[in-house]
Amino acid sequence: MKKHESDIDDLVQKIGAIIEGTKGLEQQAVKLYSVEVETIIRERDRNPQRIEQCLDSMLGFCFDDGMLLLYKKLCRYYYYINPKATVSYVYAYREMWDEQESEESKSE
């Protein structure tokens, strides 16, 4: 039984290390994308490929509050350039993240 407990402890420690690693990754992503978002807005860049590539890449990190703020900021900017595309990015966010939030609140 002690070996089983030891294996579980090892597994918990490994999972904890992975979680800590992802926290560092999300912080790096926020730093990198904040520079990109600010540059797009400051330069008044209207290139849909650049903006949409940025939004596509950011979407996977929107579980992080900092990234979500950047995503919303870029969506607000892009709305005046291409409203239809922006709406699709809002829906993409909702599909990916709102369902998980509502499932989490149901389980609480």
PDB file of N, CA and C in Angstrom:
ATOM      1  N   MET A   1       0.819  -1.193   0.000  1.00  0.00           N
ATOM      2  CA  MET A   1       0.000   0.000   0.000  1.00  0.00           C
ATOM      3  C   MET A   1       0.864   1.259   0.000  1.00  0.00           C
ATOM      4  N   LYS A   2       2.034   1.199   0.672  1.00  0.00           N
ATOM      5  CA  LYS A   2       2.901   2.371   0.723  1.00  0.00           C
ATOM      6  C   LYS A   2       3.444   2.708  -0.661  1.00  0.00           C
ATOM      7  N   LYS A   3       3.733   1.677  -1.471  1.00  0.00           N
ATOM      8  CA  LYS A   3       4.220   1.928  -2.827  1.00  0.00           C
ATOM      9  C   LYS A   3       3.162   2.664  -3.625  1.00  0.00           C
ATOM     10  N   HIS A   4       1.917   2.270  -3.472  1.00  0.00           N
ATOM     11  CA  HIS A   4       0.806   2.919  -4.180  1.00  0.00           C
ATOM     12  C   HIS A   4       0.701   4.386  -3.757  1.00  0.00           C
ATOM     13  N   GLU A   5       0.808   4.656  -2.464  1.00  0.00           N
ATOM     14  CA  GLU A   5       0.753   6.035  -1.963  1.00  0.00           C
ATOM     15  C   GLU A   5       1.931   6.839  -2.487  1.00  0.00           C
ATOM     16  N   SER A   6       3.090   6.217  -2.535  1.00  0.00           N
ATOM     17  CA  SER A   6       4.287   6.878  -3.056  1.00  0.00           C
ATOM     18  C   SER A   6       4.115   7.222  -4.540  1.00  0.00           C
ATOM     19  N   ASP A   7       3.534   6.291  -5.295  1.00  0.00           N
ATOM     20  CA  ASP A   7       3.278   6.540  -6.718  1.00  0.00           C
ATOM     21  C   ASP A   7       2.303   7.702  -6.894  1.00  0.00           C
ATOM     22  N   ILE A   8       1.287   7.751  -6.059  1.00  0.00           N
ATOM     23  CA  ILE A   8       0.311   8.838  -6.123  1.00  0.00           C
ATOM     24  C   ILE A   8       0.976  10.166  -5.778  1.00  0.00           C
ATOM     25  N   ASP A   9       1.810  10.163  -4.742  1.00  0.00           N
ATOM     26  CA  ASP A   9       2.532  11.386  -4.370  1.00  0.00           C
ATOM     27  C   ASP A   9       3.426  11.864  -5.511  1.00  0.00           C
ATOM     28  N   ASP A  10       4.120  10.931  -6.156  1.00  0.00           N
ATOM     29  CA  ASP A  10       4.974  11.287  -7.296  1.00  0.00           C
ATOM     30  C   ASP A  10       4.148  11.892  -8.430  1.00  0.00           C
ATOM     31  N   LEU A  11       3.010  11.288  -8.694  1.00  0.00           N
ATOM     32  CA  LEU A  11       2.133  11.776  -9.754  1.00  0.00           C
ATOM     33  C   LEU A  11       1.630  13.185  -9.443  1.00  0.00           C
ATOM     34  N   VAL A  12       1.230  13.413  -8.205  1.00  0.00           N
ATOM     35  CA  VAL A  12       0.753  14.734  -7.791  1.00  0.00           C
ATOM     36  C   VAL A  12       1.860  15.772  -7.946  1.00  0.00           C
ATOM     37  N   GLN A  13       3.072  15.419  -7.575  1.00  0.00           N
ATOM     38  CA  GLN A  13       4.199  16.343  -7.723  1.00  0.00           C
ATOM     39  C   GLN A  13       4.474  16.648  -9.195  1.00  0.00           C
ATOM     40  N   LYS A  14       4.388  15.644 -10.047  1.00  0.00           N
ATOM     41  CA  LYS A  14       4.615  15.858 -11.479  1.00  0.00           C
ATOM     42  C   LYS A  14       3.535  16.754 -12.078  1.00  0.00           C
ATOM     43  N   ILE A  15       2.306  16.523 -11.682  1.00  0.00           N
ATOM     44  CA  ILE A  15       1.207  17.366 -12.168  1.00  0.00           C
ATOM     45  C   ILE A  15       1.400  18.799 -11.692  1.00  0.00           C
ATOM     46  N   GLY A  16       1.810  18.965 -10.449  1.00  0.00           N
ATOM     47  CA  GLY A  16       2.086  20.299  -9.913  1.00  0.00           C
ATOM     48  C   GLY A  16       3.172  21.014 -10.696  1.00  0.00           C
ATOM     49  N   ALA A  17       4.214  20.281 -11.069  1.00  0.00           N
ATOM     50  CA  ALA A  17       5.305  20.870 -11.858  1.00  0.00           C
ATOM     51  C   ALA A  17       4.815  21.289 -13.242  1.00  0.00           C
ATOM     52  N   ILE A  18       3.954  20.487 -13.833  1.00  0.00           N
ATOM     53  CA  ILE A  18       3.391  20.834 -15.146  1.00  0.00           C
ATOM     54  C   ILE A  18       2.550  22.101 -15.041  1.00  0.00           C
ATOM     55  N   ILE A  19       1.737  22.185 -14.002  1.00  0.00           N
ATOM     56  CA  ILE A  19       0.893  23.370 -13.802  1.00  0.00           C
ATOM     57  C   ILE A  19       1.752  24.611 -13.619  1.00  0.00           C
ATOM     58  N   GLU A  20       2.804  24.499 -12.836  1.00  0.00           N
ATOM     59  CA  GLU A  20       3.711  25.639 -12.643  1.00  0.00           C
ATOM     60  C   GLU A  20       4.351  26.049 -13.965  1.00  0.00           C
ATOM     61  N   GLY A  21       4.693  25.067 -14.781  1.00  0.00           N
ATOM     62  CA  GLY A  21       5.276  25.357 -16.091  1.00  0.00           C
ATOM     63  C   GLY A  21       4.314  26.097 -17.003  1.00  0.00           C
ATOM     64  N   THR A  22       3.037  25.731 -16.944  1.00  0.00           N
ATOM     65  CA  THR A  22       2.056  26.423 -17.782  1.00  0.00           C
ATOM     66  C   THR A  22       1.822  27.848 -17.302  1.00  0.00           C
ATOM     67  N   LYS A  23       1.954  28.089 -16.007  1.00  0.00           N
ATOM     68  CA  LYS A  23       1.808  29.462 -15.505  1.00  0.00           C
ATOM     69  C   LYS A  23       2.891  30.353 -16.093  1.00  0.00           C
ATOM     70  N   GLY A  24       4.093  29.834 -16.168  1.00  0.00           N
ATOM     71  CA  GLY A  24       5.177  30.593 -16.777  1.00  0.00           C
ATOM     72  C   GLY A  24       4.925  30.832 -18.257  1.00  0.00           C
ATOM     73  N   LEU A  25       4.380  29.825 -18.923  1.00  0.00           N
ATOM     74  CA  LEU A  25       4.081  29.935 -20.346  1.00  0.00           C
ATOM     75  C   LEU A  25       3.010  30.989 -20.598  1.00  0.00           C
ATOM     76  N   GLU A  26       1.958  30.984 -19.799  1.00  0.00           N
ATOM     77  CA  GLU A  26       0.894  31.973 -20.006  1.00  0.00           C
ATOM     78  C   GLU A  26       1.392  33.383 -19.721  1.00  0.00           C
ATOM     79  N   GLN A  27       2.269  33.542 -18.739  1.00  0.00           N
ATOM     80  CA  GLN A  27       2.827  34.867 -18.456  1.00  0.00           C
ATOM     81  C   GLN A  27       3.688  35.353 -19.614  1.00  0.00           C
ATOM     82  N   GLN A  28       4.472  34.460 -20.199  1.00  0.00           N
ATOM     83  CA  GLN A  28       5.282  34.818 -21.370  1.00  0.00           C
ATOM     84  C   GLN A  28       4.386  35.197 -22.542  1.00  0.00           C
ATOM     85  N   ALA A  29       3.329  34.435 -22.742  1.00  0.00           N
ATOM     86  CA  ALA A  29       2.413  34.710 -23.850  1.00  0.00           C
ATOM     87  C   ALA A  29       1.773  36.085 -23.692  1.00  0.00           C
ATOM     88  N   VAL A  30       1.351  36.420 -22.485  1.00  0.00           N
ATOM     89  CA  VAL A  30       0.745  37.733 -22.249  1.00  0.00           C
ATOM     90  C   VAL A  30       1.744  38.838 -22.563  1.00  0.00           C
ATOM     91  N   LYS A  31       2.978  38.682 -22.135  1.00  0.00           N
ATOM     92  CA  LYS A  31       4.008  39.694 -22.416  1.00  0.00           C
ATOM     93  C   LYS A  31       4.215  39.857 -23.922  1.00  0.00           C
ATOM     94  N   LEU A  32       4.359  38.740 -24.619  1.00  0.00           N
ATOM     95  CA  LEU A  32       4.604  38.795 -26.061  1.00  0.00           C
ATOM     96  C   LEU A  32       3.422  39.397 -26.819  1.00  0.00           C
ATOM     97  N   TYR A  33       2.230  38.938 -26.492  1.00  0.00           N
ATOM     98  CA  TYR A  33       1.063  39.426 -27.217  1.00  0.00           C
ATOM     99  C   TYR A  33       0.691  40.852 -26.834  1.00  0.00           C
ATOM    100  N   SER A  34       1.028  41.281 -25.645  1.00  0.00           N
ATOM    101  CA  SER A  34       0.741  42.674 -25.285  1.00  0.00           C
ATOM    102  C   SER A  34       1.561  43.611 -26.169  1.00  0.00           C
ATOM    103  N   VAL A  35       2.794  43.238 -26.464  1.00  0.00           N
ATOM    104  CA  VAL A  35       3.626  44.044 -27.369  1.00  0.00           C
ATOM    105  C   VAL A  35       3.002  44.067 -28.766  1.00  0.00           C
ATOM    106  N   GLU A  36       2.584  42.912 -29.245  1.00  0.00           N
ATOM    107  CA  GLU A  36       1.996  42.821 -30.586  1.00  0.00           C
ATOM    108  C   GLU A  36       0.694  43.613 -30.678  1.00  0.00           C
ATOM    109  N   VAL A  37      -0.180  43.465 -29.698  1.00  0.00           N
ATOM    110  CA  VAL A  37      -1.459  44.181 -29.707  1.00  0.00           C
ATOM    111  C   VAL A  37      -1.222  45.689 -29.656  1.00  0.00           C
ATOM    112  N   GLU A  38      -0.359  46.122 -28.763  1.00  0.00           N
ATOM    113  CA  GLU A  38      -0.071  47.557 -28.653  1.00  0.00           C
ATOM    114  C   GLU A  38       0.532  48.097 -29.947  1.00  0.00           C
ATOM    115  N   THR A  39       1.380  47.321 -30.601  1.00  0.00           N
ATOM    116  CA  THR A  39       1.982  47.747 -31.868  1.00  0.00           C
ATOM    117  C   THR A  39       0.919  47.877 -32.958  1.00  0.00           C
ATOM    118  N   ILE A  40       0.046  46.904 -33.056  1.00  0.00           N
ATOM    119  CA  ILE A  40      -1.033  46.949 -34.055  1.00  0.00           C
ATOM    120  C   ILE A  40      -1.874  48.203 -33.858  1.00  0.00           C
ATOM    121  N   ILE A  41      -2.249  48.470 -32.630  1.00  0.00           N
ATOM    122  CA  ILE A  41      -3.112  49.621 -32.346  1.00  0.00           C
ATOM    123  C   ILE A  41      -2.355  50.934 -32.544  1.00  0.00           C
ATOM    124  N   ARG A  42      -1.149  51.009 -32.027  1.00  0.00           N
ATOM    125  CA  ARG A  42      -0.358  52.242 -32.137  1.00  0.00           C
ATOM    126  C   ARG A  42      -0.089  52.602 -33.596  1.00  0.00           C
ATOM    127  N   GLU A  43       0.223  51.588 -34.407  1.00  0.00           N
ATOM    128  CA  GLU A  43       0.520  51.824 -35.822  1.00  0.00           C
ATOM    129  C   GLU A  43      -0.743  51.923 -36.679  1.00  0.00           C
ATOM    130  N   ARG A  44      -1.887  51.739 -36.040  1.00  0.00           N
ATOM    131  CA  ARG A  44      -3.180  51.748 -36.744  1.00  0.00           C
ATOM    132  C   ARG A  44      -3.169  50.762 -37.918  1.00  0.00           C
ATOM    133  N   ASP A  45      -2.602  49.611 -37.644  1.00  0.00           N
ATOM    134  CA  ASP A  45      -2.480  48.555 -38.655  1.00  0.00           C
ATOM    135  C   ASP A  45      -3.869  48.012 -38.990  1.00  0.00           C
ATOM    136  N   ARG A  46      -4.183  47.964 -40.268  1.00  0.00           N
ATOM    137  CA  ARG A  46      -5.491  47.474 -40.716  1.00  0.00           C
ATOM    138  C   ARG A  46      -5.363  46.145 -41.473  1.00  0.00           C
ATOM    139  N   ASN A  47      -4.203  45.521 -41.377  1.00  0.00           N
ATOM    140  CA  ASN A  47      -3.943  44.275 -42.084  1.00  0.00           C
ATOM    141  C   ASN A  47      -4.723  43.140 -41.420  1.00  0.00           C
ATOM    142  N   PRO A  48      -5.778  42.647 -42.092  1.00  0.00           N
ATOM    143  CA  PRO A  48      -6.601  41.602 -41.465  1.00  0.00           C
ATOM    144  C   PRO A  48      -5.831  40.317 -41.177  1.00  0.00           C
ATOM    145  N   GLN A  49      -4.868  39.982 -42.031  1.00  0.00           N
ATOM    146  CA  GLN A  49      -4.101  38.751 -41.798  1.00  0.00           C
ATOM    147  C   GLN A  49      -3.309  38.845 -40.498  1.00  0.00           C
ATOM    148  N   ARG A  50      -2.678  39.980 -40.275  1.00  0.00           N
ATOM    149  CA  ARG A  50      -1.883  40.154 -39.052  1.00  0.00           C
ATOM    150  C   ARG A  50      -2.784  40.121 -37.817  1.00  0.00           C
ATOM    151  N   ILE A  51      -3.880  40.850 -37.885  1.00  0.00           N
ATOM    152  CA  ILE A  51      -4.783  40.933 -36.733  1.00  0.00           C
ATOM    153  C   ILE A  51      -5.418  39.578 -36.451  1.00  0.00           C
ATOM    154  N   GLU A  52      -5.897  38.914 -37.484  1.00  0.00           N
ATOM    155  CA  GLU A  52      -6.565  37.626 -37.288  1.00  0.00           C
ATOM    156  C   GLU A  52      -5.591  36.541 -36.844  1.00  0.00           C
ATOM    157  N   GLN A  53      -4.375  36.589 -37.336  1.00  0.00           N
ATOM    158  CA  GLN A  53      -3.372  35.622 -36.873  1.00  0.00           C
ATOM    159  C   GLN A  53      -3.110  35.823 -35.380  1.00  0.00           C
ATOM    160  N   CYS A  54      -3.048  37.064 -34.977  1.00  0.00           N
ATOM    161  CA  CYS A  54      -2.834  37.373 -33.562  1.00  0.00           C
ATOM    162  C   CYS A  54      -4.015  36.872 -32.725  1.00  0.00           C
ATOM    163  N   LEU A  55      -5.232  37.176 -33.166  1.00  0.00           N
ATOM    164  CA  LEU A  55      -6.420  36.723 -32.433  1.00  0.00           C
ATOM    165  C   LEU A  55      -6.484  35.194 -32.377  1.00  0.00           C
ATOM    166  N   ASP A  56      -6.190  34.548 -33.494  1.00  0.00           N
ATOM    167  CA  ASP A  56      -6.195  33.075 -33.522  1.00  0.00           C
ATOM    168  C   ASP A  56      -5.219  32.505 -32.498  1.00  0.00           C
ATOM    169  N   SER A  57      -4.043  33.083 -32.447  1.00  0.00           N
ATOM    170  CA  SER A  57      -3.010  32.591 -31.530  1.00  0.00           C
ATOM    171  C   SER A  57      -3.353  32.876 -30.074  1.00  0.00           C
ATOM    172  N   MET A  58      -3.968  34.009 -29.832  1.00  0.00           N
ATOM    173  CA  MET A  58      -4.297  34.407 -28.464  1.00  0.00           C
ATOM    174  C   MET A  58      -5.442  33.588 -27.877  1.00  0.00           C
ATOM    175  N   LEU A  59      -6.351  33.140 -28.716  1.00  0.00           N
ATOM    176  CA  LEU A  59      -7.567  32.478 -28.244  1.00  0.00           C
ATOM    177  C   LEU A  59      -7.284  31.318 -27.297  1.00  0.00           C
ATOM    178  N   GLY A  60      -6.283  30.534 -27.586  1.00  0.00           N
ATOM    179  CA  GLY A  60      -5.959  29.381 -26.750  1.00  0.00           C
ATOM    180  C   GLY A  60      -5.472  29.733 -25.353  1.00  0.00           C
ATOM    181  N   PHE A  61      -5.084  30.996 -25.152  1.00  0.00           N
ATOM    182  CA  PHE A  61      -4.596  31.448 -23.847  1.00  0.00           C
ATOM    183  C   PHE A  61      -5.626  32.297 -23.100  1.00  0.00           C
ATOM    184  N   CYS A  62      -6.840  32.396 -23.625  1.00  0.00           N
ATOM    185  CA  CYS A  62      -7.836  33.288 -23.017  1.00  0.00           C
ATOM    186  C   CYS A  62      -8.387  32.786 -21.686  1.00  0.00           C
ATOM    187  N   PHE A  63      -7.909  31.649 -21.202  1.00  0.00           N
ATOM    188  CA  PHE A  63      -8.244  31.224 -19.842  1.00  0.00           C
ATOM    189  C   PHE A  63      -7.561  32.145 -18.837  1.00  0.00           C
ATOM    190  N   ASP A  64      -6.521  32.840 -19.286  1.00  0.00           N
ATOM    191  CA  ASP A  64      -5.778  33.778 -18.448  1.00  0.00           C
ATOM    192  C   ASP A  64      -6.436  35.157 -18.550  1.00  0.00           C
ATOM    193  N   ASP A  65      -6.689  35.784 -17.409  1.00  0.00           N
ATOM    194  CA  ASP A  65      -7.370  37.084 -17.401  1.00  0.00           C
ATOM    195  C   ASP A  65      -6.609  38.151 -18.177  1.00  0.00           C
ATOM    196  N   GLY A  66      -5.289  38.147 -18.063  1.00  0.00           N
ATOM    197  CA  GLY A  66      -4.480  39.123 -18.789  1.00  0.00           C
ATOM    198  C   GLY A  66      -4.613  38.961 -20.296  1.00  0.00           C
ATOM    199  N   MET A  67      -4.606  37.714 -20.754  1.00  0.00           N
ATOM    200  CA  MET A  67      -4.746  37.455 -22.188  1.00  0.00           C
ATOM    201  C   MET A  67      -6.150  37.805 -22.650  1.00  0.00           C
ATOM    202  N   LEU A  68      -7.137  37.512 -21.822  1.00  0.00           N
ATOM    203  CA  LEU A  68      -8.511  37.843 -22.190  1.00  0.00           C
ATOM    204  C   LEU A  68      -8.675  39.350 -22.377  1.00  0.00           C
ATOM    205  N   LEU A  69      -8.059  40.140 -21.516  1.00  0.00           N
ATOM    206  CA  LEU A  69      -8.120  41.598 -21.673  1.00  0.00           C
ATOM    207  C   LEU A  69      -7.496  42.034 -22.999  1.00  0.00           C
ATOM    208  N   LEU A  70      -6.355  41.447 -23.347  1.00  0.00           N
ATOM    209  CA  LEU A  70      -5.712  41.770 -24.624  1.00  0.00           C
ATOM    210  C   LEU A  70      -6.581  41.351 -25.807  1.00  0.00           C
ATOM    211  N   TYR A  71      -7.180  40.184 -25.706  1.00  0.00           N
ATOM    212  CA  TYR A  71      -8.049  39.667 -26.769  1.00  0.00           C
ATOM    213  C   TYR A  71      -9.223  40.616 -26.986  1.00  0.00           C
ATOM    214  N   LYS A  72      -9.848  41.036 -25.894  1.00  0.00           N
ATOM    215  CA  LYS A  72     -10.975  41.967 -25.993  1.00  0.00           C
ATOM    216  C   LYS A  72     -10.532  43.303 -26.584  1.00  0.00           C
ATOM    217  N   LYS A  73      -9.379  43.770 -26.173  1.00  0.00           N
ATOM    218  CA  LYS A  73      -8.854  45.045 -26.672  1.00  0.00           C
ATOM    219  C   LYS A  73      -8.648  44.986 -28.187  1.00  0.00           C
ATOM    220  N   LEU A  74      -8.052  43.894 -28.660  1.00  0.00           N
ATOM    221  CA  LEU A  74      -7.822  43.759 -30.089  1.00  0.00           C
ATOM    222  C   LEU A  74      -9.141  43.572 -30.842  1.00  0.00           C
ATOM    223  N   CYS A  75     -10.075  42.861 -30.253  1.00  0.00           N
ATOM    224  CA  CYS A  75     -11.398  42.707 -30.880  1.00  0.00           C
ATOM    225  C   CYS A  75     -12.089  44.065 -31.018  1.00  0.00           C
ATOM    226  N   ARG A  76     -12.017  44.882 -29.975  1.00  0.00           N
ATOM    227  CA  ARG A  76     -12.634  46.215 -30.049  1.00  0.00           C
ATOM    228  C   ARG A  76     -11.997  47.045 -31.161  1.00  0.00           C
ATOM    229  N   TYR A  77     -10.707  46.962 -31.284  1.00  0.00           N
ATOM    230  CA  TYR A  77      -9.994  47.685 -32.343  1.00  0.00           C
ATOM    231  C   TYR A  77     -10.414  47.151 -33.716  1.00  0.00           C
ATOM    232  N   TYR A  78     -10.434  45.844 -33.856  1.00  0.00           N
ATOM    233  CA  TYR A  78     -10.710  45.212 -35.147  1.00  0.00           C
ATOM    234  C   TYR A  78     -12.165  45.393 -35.573  1.00  0.00           C
ATOM    235  N   TYR A  79     -13.047  45.600 -34.628  1.00  0.00           N
ATOM    236  CA  TYR A  79     -14.471  45.753 -34.937  1.00  0.00           C
ATOM    237  C   TYR A  79     -14.702  46.888 -35.939  1.00  0.00           C
ATOM    238  N   TYR A  80     -13.953  47.962 -35.818  1.00  0.00           N
ATOM    239  CA  TYR A  80     -14.121  49.108 -36.718  1.00  0.00           C
ATOM    240  C   TYR A  80     -13.500  48.860 -38.091  1.00  0.00           C
ATOM    241  N   ILE A  81     -12.719  47.828 -38.209  1.00  0.00           N
ATOM    242  CA  ILE A  81     -12.107  47.454 -39.491  1.00  0.00           C
ATOM    243  C   ILE A  81     -12.957  46.394 -40.185  1.00  0.00           C
ATOM    244  N   ASN A  82     -13.348  45.360 -39.423  1.00  0.00           N
ATOM    245  CA  ASN A  82     -14.109  44.252 -39.995  1.00  0.00           C
ATOM    246  C   ASN A  82     -15.069  43.695 -38.940  1.00  0.00           C
ATOM    247  N   PRO A  83     -16.267  44.289 -38.854  1.00  0.00           N
ATOM    248  CA  PRO A  83     -17.221  43.864 -37.813  1.00  0.00           C
ATOM    249  C   PRO A  83     -17.613  42.386 -37.893  1.00  0.00           C
ATOM    250  N   LYS A  84     -17.833  41.878 -39.104  1.00  0.00           N
ATOM    251  CA  LYS A  84     -18.258  40.473 -39.239  1.00  0.00           C
ATOM    252  C   LYS A  84     -17.192  39.517 -38.713  1.00  0.00           C
ATOM    253  N   ALA A  85     -15.954  39.769 -39.088  1.00  0.00           N
ATOM    254  CA  ALA A  85     -14.867  38.902 -38.618  1.00  0.00           C
ATOM    255  C   ALA A  85     -14.727  38.995 -37.105  1.00  0.00           C
ATOM    256  N   THR A  86     -14.871  40.197 -36.573  1.00  0.00           N
ATOM    257  CA  THR A  86     -14.739  40.383 -35.125  1.00  0.00           C
ATOM    258  C   THR A  86     -15.807  39.601 -34.380  1.00  0.00           C
ATOM    259  N   VAL A  87     -17.025  39.642 -34.883  1.00  0.00           N
ATOM    260  CA  VAL A  87     -18.110  38.882 -34.250  1.00  0.00           C
ATOM    261  C   VAL A  87     -17.775  37.395 -34.241  1.00  0.00           C
ATOM    262  N   SER A  88     -17.163  36.911 -35.313  1.00  0.00           N
ATOM    263  CA  SER A  88     -16.796  35.487 -35.344  1.00  0.00           C
ATOM    264  C   SER A  88     -15.747  35.171 -34.277  1.00  0.00           C
ATOM    265  N   TYR A  89     -14.864  36.121 -33.972  1.00  0.00           N
ATOM    266  CA  TYR A  89     -13.870  35.904 -32.917  1.00  0.00           C
ATOM    267  C   TYR A  89     -14.509  35.935 -31.532  1.00  0.00           C
ATOM    268  N   VAL A  90     -15.519  36.757 -31.365  1.00  0.00           N
ATOM    269  CA  VAL A  90     -16.248  36.773 -30.093  1.00  0.00           C
ATOM    270  C   VAL A  90     -16.950  35.432 -29.896  1.00  0.00           C
ATOM    271  N   TYR A  91     -17.593  34.936 -30.953  1.00  0.00           N
ATOM    272  CA  TYR A  91     -18.259  33.637 -30.861  1.00  0.00           C
ATOM    273  C   TYR A  91     -17.258  32.503 -30.635  1.00  0.00           C
ATOM    274  N   ALA A  92     -16.098  32.599 -31.264  1.00  0.00           N
ATOM    275  CA  ALA A  92     -15.066  31.570 -31.060  1.00  0.00           C
ATOM    276  C   ALA A  92     -14.647  31.532 -29.596  1.00  0.00           C
ATOM    277  N   TYR A  93     -14.481  32.710 -28.994  1.00  0.00           N
ATOM    278  CA  TYR A  93     -14.145  32.766 -27.566  1.00  0.00           C
ATOM    279  C   TYR A  93     -15.253  32.110 -26.746  1.00  0.00           C
ATOM    280  N   ARG A  94     -16.478  32.488 -27.022  1.00  0.00           N
ATOM    281  CA  ARG A  94     -17.606  31.948 -26.244  1.00  0.00           C
ATOM    282  C   ARG A  94     -17.706  30.435 -26.375  1.00  0.00           C
ATOM    283  N   GLU A  95     -17.519  29.943 -27.590  1.00  0.00           N
ATOM    284  CA  GLU A  95     -17.566  28.492 -27.797  1.00  0.00           C
ATOM    285  C   GLU A  95     -16.494  27.771 -27.000  1.00  0.00           C
ATOM    286  N   MET A  96     -15.306  28.342 -27.009  1.00  0.00           N
ATOM    287  CA  MET A  96     -14.180  27.668 -26.360  1.00  0.00           C
ATOM    288  C   MET A  96     -14.208  27.814 -24.847  1.00  0.00           C
ATOM    289  N   TRP A  97     -14.531  28.990 -24.345  1.00  0.00           N
ATOM    290  CA  TRP A  97     -14.331  29.262 -22.925  1.00  0.00           C
ATOM    291  C   TRP A  97     -15.611  29.436 -22.121  1.00  0.00           C
ATOM    292  N   ASP A  98     -16.682  29.969 -22.685  1.00  0.00           N
ATOM    293  CA  ASP A  98     -17.898  30.163 -21.897  1.00  0.00           C
ATOM    294  C   ASP A  98     -18.523  28.852 -21.468  1.00  0.00           C
ATOM    295  N   GLU A  99     -18.483  27.836 -22.327  1.00  0.00           N
ATOM    296  CA  GLU A  99     -19.046  26.536 -21.970  1.00  0.00           C
ATOM    297  C   GLU A  99     -18.322  25.943 -20.773  1.00  0.00           C
ATOM    298  N   GLN A 100     -17.006  26.085 -20.748  1.00  0.00           N
ATOM    299  CA  GLN A 100     -16.236  25.550 -19.627  1.00  0.00           C
ATOM    300  C   GLN A 100     -16.566  26.298 -18.348  1.00  0.00           C
ATOM    301  N   GLU A 101     -16.732  27.623 -18.438  1.00  0.00           N
ATOM    302  CA  GLU A 101     -17.061  28.405 -17.250  1.00  0.00           C
ATOM    303  C   GLU A 101     -18.426  28.011 -16.706  1.00  0.00           C
ATOM    304  N   SER A 102     -19.408  27.812 -17.599  1.00  0.00           N
ATOM    305  CA  SER A 102     -20.732  27.440 -17.116  1.00  0.00           C
ATOM    306  C   SER A 102     -20.737  26.023 -16.550  1.00  0.00           C
ATOM    307  N   GLU A 103     -19.937  25.118 -17.118  1.00  0.00           N
ATOM    308  CA  GLU A 103     -19.827  23.763 -16.574  1.00  0.00           C
ATOM    309  C   GLU A 103     -19.187  23.786 -15.193  1.00  0.00           C
ATOM    310  N   GLU A 104     -18.172  24.643 -15.017  1.00  0.00           N
ATOM    311  CA  GLU A 104     -17.511  24.753 -13.720  1.00  0.00           C
ATOM    312  C   GLU A 104     -18.467  25.311 -12.672  1.00  0.00           C
ATOM    313  N   SER A 105     -19.279  26.292 -13.047  1.00  0.00           N
ATOM    314  CA  SER A 105     -20.199  26.868 -12.072  1.00  0.00           C
ATOM    315  C   SER A 105     -21.313  25.885 -11.715  1.00  0.00           C
ATOM    316  N   LYS A 106     -21.687  24.995 -12.653  1.00  0.00           N
ATOM    317  CA  LYS A 106     -22.695  23.979 -12.354  1.00  0.00           C
ATOM    318  C   LYS A 106     -22.183  22.972 -11.331  1.00  0.00           C
ATOM    319  N   SER A 107     -20.888  22.657 -11.408  1.00  0.00           N
ATOM    320  CA  SER A 107     -20.327  21.648 -10.515  1.00  0.00           C
ATOM    321  C   SER A 107     -20.067  22.196  -9.115  1.00  0.00           C
ATOM    322  N   GLU A 108     -20.098  23.507  -8.956  1.00  0.00           N
ATOM    323  CA  GLU A 108     -19.837  24.095  -7.628  1.00  0.00           C
ATOM    324  C   GLU A 108     -21.037  24.114  -6.780  1.00  0.00           C
TER     325      GLU A 108
END
